[in-house]
Tab-separated table of C-alpha atoms and ligand atoms in Angstrom:
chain	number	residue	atom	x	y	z
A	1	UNK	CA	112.052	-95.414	-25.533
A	2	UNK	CA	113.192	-95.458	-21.938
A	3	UNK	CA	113.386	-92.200	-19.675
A	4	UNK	CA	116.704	-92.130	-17.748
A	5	UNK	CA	118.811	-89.724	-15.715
A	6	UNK	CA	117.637	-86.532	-15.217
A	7	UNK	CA	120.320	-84.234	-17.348
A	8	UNK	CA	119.145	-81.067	-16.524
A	9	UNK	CA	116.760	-78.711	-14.189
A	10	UNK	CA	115.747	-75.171	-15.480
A	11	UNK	CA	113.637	-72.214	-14.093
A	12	UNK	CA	110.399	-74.058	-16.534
A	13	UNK	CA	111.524	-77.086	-17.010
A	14	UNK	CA	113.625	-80.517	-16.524
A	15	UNK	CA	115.362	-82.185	-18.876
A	16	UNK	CA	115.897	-86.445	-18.718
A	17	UNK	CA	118.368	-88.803	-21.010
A	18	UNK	CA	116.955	-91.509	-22.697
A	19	UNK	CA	118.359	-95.063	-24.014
A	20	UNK	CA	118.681	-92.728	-27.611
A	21	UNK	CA	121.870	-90.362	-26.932
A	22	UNK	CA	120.517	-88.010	-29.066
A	23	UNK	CA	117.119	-88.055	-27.813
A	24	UNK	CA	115.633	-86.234	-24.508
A	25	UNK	CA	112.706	-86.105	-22.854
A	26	UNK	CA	111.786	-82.418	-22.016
A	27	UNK	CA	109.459	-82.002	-19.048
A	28	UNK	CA	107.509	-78.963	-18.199
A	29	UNK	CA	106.904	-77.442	-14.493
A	30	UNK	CA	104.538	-75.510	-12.979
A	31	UNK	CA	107.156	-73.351	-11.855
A	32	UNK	CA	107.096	-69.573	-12.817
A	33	UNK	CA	110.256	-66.891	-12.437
A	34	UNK	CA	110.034	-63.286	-13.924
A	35	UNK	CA	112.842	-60.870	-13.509
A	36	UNK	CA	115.933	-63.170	-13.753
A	37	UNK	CA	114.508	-65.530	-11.060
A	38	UNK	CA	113.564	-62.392	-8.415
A	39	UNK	CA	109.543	-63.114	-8.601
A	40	UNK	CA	109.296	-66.678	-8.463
A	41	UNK	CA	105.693	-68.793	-7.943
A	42	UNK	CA	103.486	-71.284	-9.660
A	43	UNK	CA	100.808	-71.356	-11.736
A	44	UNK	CA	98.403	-74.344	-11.791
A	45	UNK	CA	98.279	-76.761	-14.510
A	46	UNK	CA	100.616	-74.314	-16.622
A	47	UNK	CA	103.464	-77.176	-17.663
A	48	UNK	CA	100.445	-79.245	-18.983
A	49	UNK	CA	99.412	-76.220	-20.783
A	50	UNK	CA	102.192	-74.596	-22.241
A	51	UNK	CA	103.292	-78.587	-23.188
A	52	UNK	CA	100.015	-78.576	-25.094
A	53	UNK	CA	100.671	-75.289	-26.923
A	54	UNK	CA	104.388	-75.535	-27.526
A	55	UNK	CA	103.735	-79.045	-29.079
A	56	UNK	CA	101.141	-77.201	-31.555
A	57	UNK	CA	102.967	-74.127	-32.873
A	58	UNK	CA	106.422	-76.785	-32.982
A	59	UNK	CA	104.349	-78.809	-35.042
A	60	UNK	CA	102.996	-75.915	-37.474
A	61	UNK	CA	106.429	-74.730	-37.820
A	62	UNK	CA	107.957	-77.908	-38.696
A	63	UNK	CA	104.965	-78.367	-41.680
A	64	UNK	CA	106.696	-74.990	-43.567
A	65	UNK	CA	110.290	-76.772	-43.571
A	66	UNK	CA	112.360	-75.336	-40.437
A	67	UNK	CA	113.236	-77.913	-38.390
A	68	UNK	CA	112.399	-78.278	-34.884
A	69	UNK	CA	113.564	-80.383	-32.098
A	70	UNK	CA	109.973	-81.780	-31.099
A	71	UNK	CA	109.486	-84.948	-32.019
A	72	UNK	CA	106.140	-85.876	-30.505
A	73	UNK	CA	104.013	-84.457	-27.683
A	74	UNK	CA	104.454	-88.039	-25.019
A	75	UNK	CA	102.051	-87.023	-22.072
A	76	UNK	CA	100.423	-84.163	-20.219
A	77	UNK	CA	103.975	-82.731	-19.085
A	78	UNK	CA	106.528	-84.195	-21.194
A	79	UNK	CA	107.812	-84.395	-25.000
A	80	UNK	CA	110.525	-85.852	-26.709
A	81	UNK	CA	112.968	-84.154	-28.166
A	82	UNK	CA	116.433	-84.414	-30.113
A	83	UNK	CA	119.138	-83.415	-28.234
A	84	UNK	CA	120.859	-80.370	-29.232
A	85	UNK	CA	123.745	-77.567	-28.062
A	86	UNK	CA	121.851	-74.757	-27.459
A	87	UNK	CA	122.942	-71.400	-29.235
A	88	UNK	CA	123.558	-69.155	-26.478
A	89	UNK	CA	121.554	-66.202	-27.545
A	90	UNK	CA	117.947	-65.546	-26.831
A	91	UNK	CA	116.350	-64.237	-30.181
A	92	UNK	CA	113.088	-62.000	-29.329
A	93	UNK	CA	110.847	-60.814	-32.592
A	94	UNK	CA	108.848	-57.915	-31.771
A	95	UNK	CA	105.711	-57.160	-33.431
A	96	UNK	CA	104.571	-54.373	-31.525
A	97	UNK	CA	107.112	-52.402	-28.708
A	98	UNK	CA	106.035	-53.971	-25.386
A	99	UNK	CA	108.168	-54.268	-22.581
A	100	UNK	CA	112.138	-54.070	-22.423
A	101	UNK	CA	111.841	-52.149	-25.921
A	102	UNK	CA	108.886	-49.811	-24.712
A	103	UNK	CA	111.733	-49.080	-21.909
A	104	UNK	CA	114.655	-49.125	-23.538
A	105	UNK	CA	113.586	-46.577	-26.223
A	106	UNK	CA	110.472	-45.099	-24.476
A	107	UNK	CA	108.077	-46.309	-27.400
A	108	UNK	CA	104.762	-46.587	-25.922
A	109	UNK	CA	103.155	-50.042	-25.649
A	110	UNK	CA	101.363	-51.848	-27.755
A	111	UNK	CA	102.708	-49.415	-31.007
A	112	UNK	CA	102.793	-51.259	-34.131
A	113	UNK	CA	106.289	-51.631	-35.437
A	114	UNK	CA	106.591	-51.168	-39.448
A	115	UNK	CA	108.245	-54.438	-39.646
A	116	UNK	CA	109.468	-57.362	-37.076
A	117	UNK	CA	112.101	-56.632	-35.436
A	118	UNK	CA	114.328	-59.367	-34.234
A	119	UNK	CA	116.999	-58.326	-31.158
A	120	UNK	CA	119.588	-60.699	-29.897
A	121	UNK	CA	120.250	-61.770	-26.175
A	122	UNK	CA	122.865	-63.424	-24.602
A	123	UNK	CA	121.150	-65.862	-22.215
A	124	UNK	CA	123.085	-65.405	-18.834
A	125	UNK	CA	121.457	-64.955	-15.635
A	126	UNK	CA	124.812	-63.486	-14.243
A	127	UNK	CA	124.699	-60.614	-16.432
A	128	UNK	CA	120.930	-60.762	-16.467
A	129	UNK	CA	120.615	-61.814	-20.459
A	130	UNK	CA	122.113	-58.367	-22.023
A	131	UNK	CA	121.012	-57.199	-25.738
A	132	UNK	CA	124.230	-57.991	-28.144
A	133	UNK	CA	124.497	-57.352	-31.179
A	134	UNK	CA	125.641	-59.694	-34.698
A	135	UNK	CA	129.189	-58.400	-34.047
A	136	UNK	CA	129.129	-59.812	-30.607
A	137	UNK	CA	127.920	-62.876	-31.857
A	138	UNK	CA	130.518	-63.176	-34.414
A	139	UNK	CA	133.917	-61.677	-32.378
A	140	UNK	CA	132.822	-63.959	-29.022
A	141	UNK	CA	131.847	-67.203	-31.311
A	142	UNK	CA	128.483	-67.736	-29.875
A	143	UNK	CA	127.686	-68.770	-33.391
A	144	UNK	CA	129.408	-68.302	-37.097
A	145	UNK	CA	128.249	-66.204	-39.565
A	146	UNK	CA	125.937	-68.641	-41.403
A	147	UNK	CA	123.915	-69.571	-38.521
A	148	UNK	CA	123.766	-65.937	-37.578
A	149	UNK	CA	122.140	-65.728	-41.509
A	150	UNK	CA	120.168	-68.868	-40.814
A	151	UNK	CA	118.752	-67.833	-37.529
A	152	UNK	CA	117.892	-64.515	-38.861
A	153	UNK	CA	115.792	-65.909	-41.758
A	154	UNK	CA	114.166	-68.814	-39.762
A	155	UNK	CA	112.865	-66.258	-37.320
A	156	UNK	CA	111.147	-64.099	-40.098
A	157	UNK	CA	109.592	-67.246	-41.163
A	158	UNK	CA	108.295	-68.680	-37.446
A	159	UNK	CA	106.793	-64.840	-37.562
A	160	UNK	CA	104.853	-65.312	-40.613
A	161	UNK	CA	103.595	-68.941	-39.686
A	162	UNK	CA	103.139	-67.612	-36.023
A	163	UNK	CA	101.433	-64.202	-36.754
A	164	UNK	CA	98.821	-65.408	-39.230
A	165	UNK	CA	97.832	-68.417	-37.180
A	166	UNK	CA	97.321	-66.451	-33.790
A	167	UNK	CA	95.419	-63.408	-35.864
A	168	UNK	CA	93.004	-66.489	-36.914
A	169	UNK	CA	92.430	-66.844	-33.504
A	170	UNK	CA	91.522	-63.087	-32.917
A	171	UNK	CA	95.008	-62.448	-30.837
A	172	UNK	CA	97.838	-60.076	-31.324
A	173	UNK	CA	101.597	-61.568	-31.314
A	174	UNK	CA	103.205	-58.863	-29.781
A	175	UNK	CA	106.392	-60.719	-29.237
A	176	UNK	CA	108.342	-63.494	-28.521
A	177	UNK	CA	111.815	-65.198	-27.317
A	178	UNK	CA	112.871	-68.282	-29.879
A	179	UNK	CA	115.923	-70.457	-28.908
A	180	UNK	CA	118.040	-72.732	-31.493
A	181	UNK	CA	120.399	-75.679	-31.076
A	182	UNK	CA	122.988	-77.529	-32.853
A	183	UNK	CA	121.572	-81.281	-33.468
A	184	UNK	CA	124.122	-83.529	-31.418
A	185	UNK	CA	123.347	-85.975	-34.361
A	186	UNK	CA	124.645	-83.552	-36.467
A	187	UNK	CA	126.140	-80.319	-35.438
A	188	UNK	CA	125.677	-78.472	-38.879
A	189	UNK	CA	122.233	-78.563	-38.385
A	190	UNK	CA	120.508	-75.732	-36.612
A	191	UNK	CA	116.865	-76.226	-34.930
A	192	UNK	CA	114.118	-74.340	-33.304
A	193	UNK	CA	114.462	-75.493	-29.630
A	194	UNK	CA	113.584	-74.796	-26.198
A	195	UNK	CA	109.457	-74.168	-26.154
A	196	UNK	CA	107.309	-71.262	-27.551
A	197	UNK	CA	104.426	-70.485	-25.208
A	198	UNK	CA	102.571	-67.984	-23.066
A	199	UNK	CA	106.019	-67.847	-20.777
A	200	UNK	CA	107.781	-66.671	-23.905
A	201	UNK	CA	105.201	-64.552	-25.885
A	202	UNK	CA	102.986	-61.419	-25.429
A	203	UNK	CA	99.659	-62.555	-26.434
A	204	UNK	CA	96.914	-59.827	-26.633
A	205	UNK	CA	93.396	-60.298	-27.363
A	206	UNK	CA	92.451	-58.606	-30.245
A	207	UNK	CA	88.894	-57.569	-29.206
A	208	UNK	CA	89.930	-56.440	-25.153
A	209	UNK	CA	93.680	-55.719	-25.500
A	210	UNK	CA	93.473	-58.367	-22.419
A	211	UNK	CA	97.139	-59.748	-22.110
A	212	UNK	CA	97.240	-63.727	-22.633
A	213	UNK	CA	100.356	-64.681	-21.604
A	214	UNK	CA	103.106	-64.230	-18.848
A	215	UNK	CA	102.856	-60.632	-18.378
A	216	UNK	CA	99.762	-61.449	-15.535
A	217	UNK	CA	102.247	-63.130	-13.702
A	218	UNK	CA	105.365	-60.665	-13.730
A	219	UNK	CA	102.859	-57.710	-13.347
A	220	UNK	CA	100.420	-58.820	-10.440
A	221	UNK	CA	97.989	-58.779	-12.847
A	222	UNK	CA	95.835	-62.437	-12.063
A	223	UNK	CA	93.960	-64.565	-13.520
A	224	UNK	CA	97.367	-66.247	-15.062
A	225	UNK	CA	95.912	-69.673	-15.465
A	226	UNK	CA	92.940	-68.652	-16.686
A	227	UNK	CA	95.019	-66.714	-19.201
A	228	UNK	CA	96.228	-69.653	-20.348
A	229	UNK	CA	93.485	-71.432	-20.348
A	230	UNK	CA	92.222	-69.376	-22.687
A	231	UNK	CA	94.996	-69.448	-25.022
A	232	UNK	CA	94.209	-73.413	-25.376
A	233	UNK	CA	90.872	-72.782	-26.108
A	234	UNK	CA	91.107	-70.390	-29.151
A	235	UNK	CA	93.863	-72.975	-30.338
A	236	UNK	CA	91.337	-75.862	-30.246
A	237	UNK	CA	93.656	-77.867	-27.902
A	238	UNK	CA	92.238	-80.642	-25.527
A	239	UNK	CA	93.173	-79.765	-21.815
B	301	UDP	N1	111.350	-63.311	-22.999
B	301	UDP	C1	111.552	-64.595	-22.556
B	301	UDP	N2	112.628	-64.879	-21.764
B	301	UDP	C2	113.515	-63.929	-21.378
B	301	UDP	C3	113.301	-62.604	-21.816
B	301	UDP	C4	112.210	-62.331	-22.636
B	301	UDP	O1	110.792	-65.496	-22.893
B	301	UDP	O2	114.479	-64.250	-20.663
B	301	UDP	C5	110.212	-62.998	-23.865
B	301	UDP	C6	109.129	-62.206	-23.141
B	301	UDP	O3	108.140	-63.061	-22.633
B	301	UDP	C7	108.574	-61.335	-24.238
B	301	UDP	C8	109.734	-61.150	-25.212
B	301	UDP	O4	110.660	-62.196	-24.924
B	301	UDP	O5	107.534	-62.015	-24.921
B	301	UDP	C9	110.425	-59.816	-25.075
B	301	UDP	O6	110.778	-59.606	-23.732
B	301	UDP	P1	111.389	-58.210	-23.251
B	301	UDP	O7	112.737	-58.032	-23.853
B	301	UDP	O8	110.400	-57.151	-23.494
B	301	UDP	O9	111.683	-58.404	-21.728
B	301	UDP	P2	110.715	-58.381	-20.464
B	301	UDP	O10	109.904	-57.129	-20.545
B	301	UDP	O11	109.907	-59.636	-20.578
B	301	UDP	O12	111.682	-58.412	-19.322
C-alpha cells in the first residue's frame, strides 16, 4: 500500500489517498477544538493515543458483526481505512444526561437515563451541528429510511459491546458521538466510521467520578493527557 495525496484536513485529523481508491489512510493530530473550533490547543501524544484506542473498540465492534471502516491499526498515528461518504449526521448515545442534554432539559449530570438514548446531529460547523430529528433526516435526504433503521439498531448494539467492556474496566460510558459512511466500494453498505475515543466520549471513573475523556480539555479542567493516559492503561493498550 502506498500513501498519496493528502484528501482531507479536519479539526482531529488528516485524511491521505492511497494507490487503493477505496482505501485511505486516516491520520490522527494532536490538535484539540471544543466549542465548534472557539477553544482550540493541543494535547501531547493524544493522536497516538486516541489511534491506539479507536483501533481497539473498532476492532471489538467489528468481532459482533457491524462493520467498520478500520482495517488495521498501521503506526503510532495512522490507520487504514475504506473509504466511505460520510452520513451527515452526528449520532450521540447517552447513557447518563451530561452536557448539551443536562442543558438542554436541565437534567442534572451524571443522572442515569432508564434506557440509551440516541439523538441525531447534523454535523455543520455553520449552524454549529443542530439536534434534528428522523423527519429531518428523511424530508432533507441526509439518509433513507433504512439506513435511518440501520443506524438506529447498530448504535444500540456499539452500546451494548461498548458499555459492558468499559464497566470491565471500572468506567462509566456516559456518552458518545458515532459517525457512519456509505462504502465507496459499495454504497448500500453502511459502516461505523470516523473514530470513537476520549474526544468523542464521556468517560467517568467509576470509583472517583474523575472525568476520562475530553471534558478536561473543554472545561479547564487539566491533566488531559494524563486522562488519557489512563484510559490506555485500564484498556491494556501498549503506549
Ligand atoms: N460530541 C462529539 N462531537 C461533537 C459533539 C459532541 O464528539 O461535535 C460528543 C461529546 O464528546 C459527548 C457526546 O458527543 O461525549 C455528547 O455531547 P453533547 O451533545 O453533550 O455536547 P457537548 O456538551 O460536548 O457540547
Amino acid at each position: 500500500m502506498e500513501k498519496r495525496d493528502q484528501l482531507y484536513e479536519g479539526k482531529a485529523k488528516v485524511l491521505f489517498a492511497t494507490d487503493d481508491e477505496n482505501l485511505l489512510v486516516q491520520y490522527f493530530k494532536d490538535d484539540a477544538t471544543a466549542f465548534n473550533g472557539v477553544k482550540s490547543g493541543t494535547i501531547a501524544d493524544k493522536g497516538v493515543l486516541n489511534n491506539l484506542i479507536s483501533s481497539r473498540l473498532m476492532a471489538l465492534i467489528e468481532i459482533v458483526g457491524i462493520p467498520v471502516h478500520l482495517v488495521k491499526r498501521l503506526n503510532d498515528r495512522e490507520q487504514l481505512v475504506r473509504r466511505v461518504e460520510i452520513v451527515p449526521v452526528e449520532v450521540v448515545v447517552r447513557n447518563r444526561a451530561a452536557g448539551s442534554m443536562s442543558k438542554r432539559l436541565g437534567i442534572p449530570e451524571g443522572t442515569v437515563l432508564p434506557r440509551p438514548v440516541i439523538e441525531f446531529y447534523l454535523k455543520s460547523d455553520e449552524l454549529d451541528d443542530p439536534l434534528i430529528t428522523v423527519d429531518h433526516i428523511d424530508v432533507f435526504n441526509w439518509a433513507s429510511h433504512d439506513e435511518v433503521d440501520q443506524i438506529i439498531e447498530m448504535s444500540h448494539r456499539i452500546n451494548d459491546v461498548m458499555m459492558g467492556y468499559y464497566a470491565n474496566i471500572g468506567i462509566h460510558l456516559v456518552d458518545y458521538k458515532l459517525e457512519f459512511g456509505r462504502l465507496s466500494s459499495d454504497p448500500d453498505t453502511l459502516v461505523l466510521a470516523d473514530e470513537i475515543s476520549p474526544d468523542s466520549c464521556r468517560l467517568w471513573d467509576m470509583e472517583t467520578g474523575k472525568k476520562l475523556d475530553k471534558d478536561r480539555f473543554r472545561r479547564d479542567l487539566g491533566g488531559v493527557e494524563e486522562a488519557y493516559q489512563e484510559v490506555v492503561a485500564r484498556m491494556g493498550l501498549q503506549n
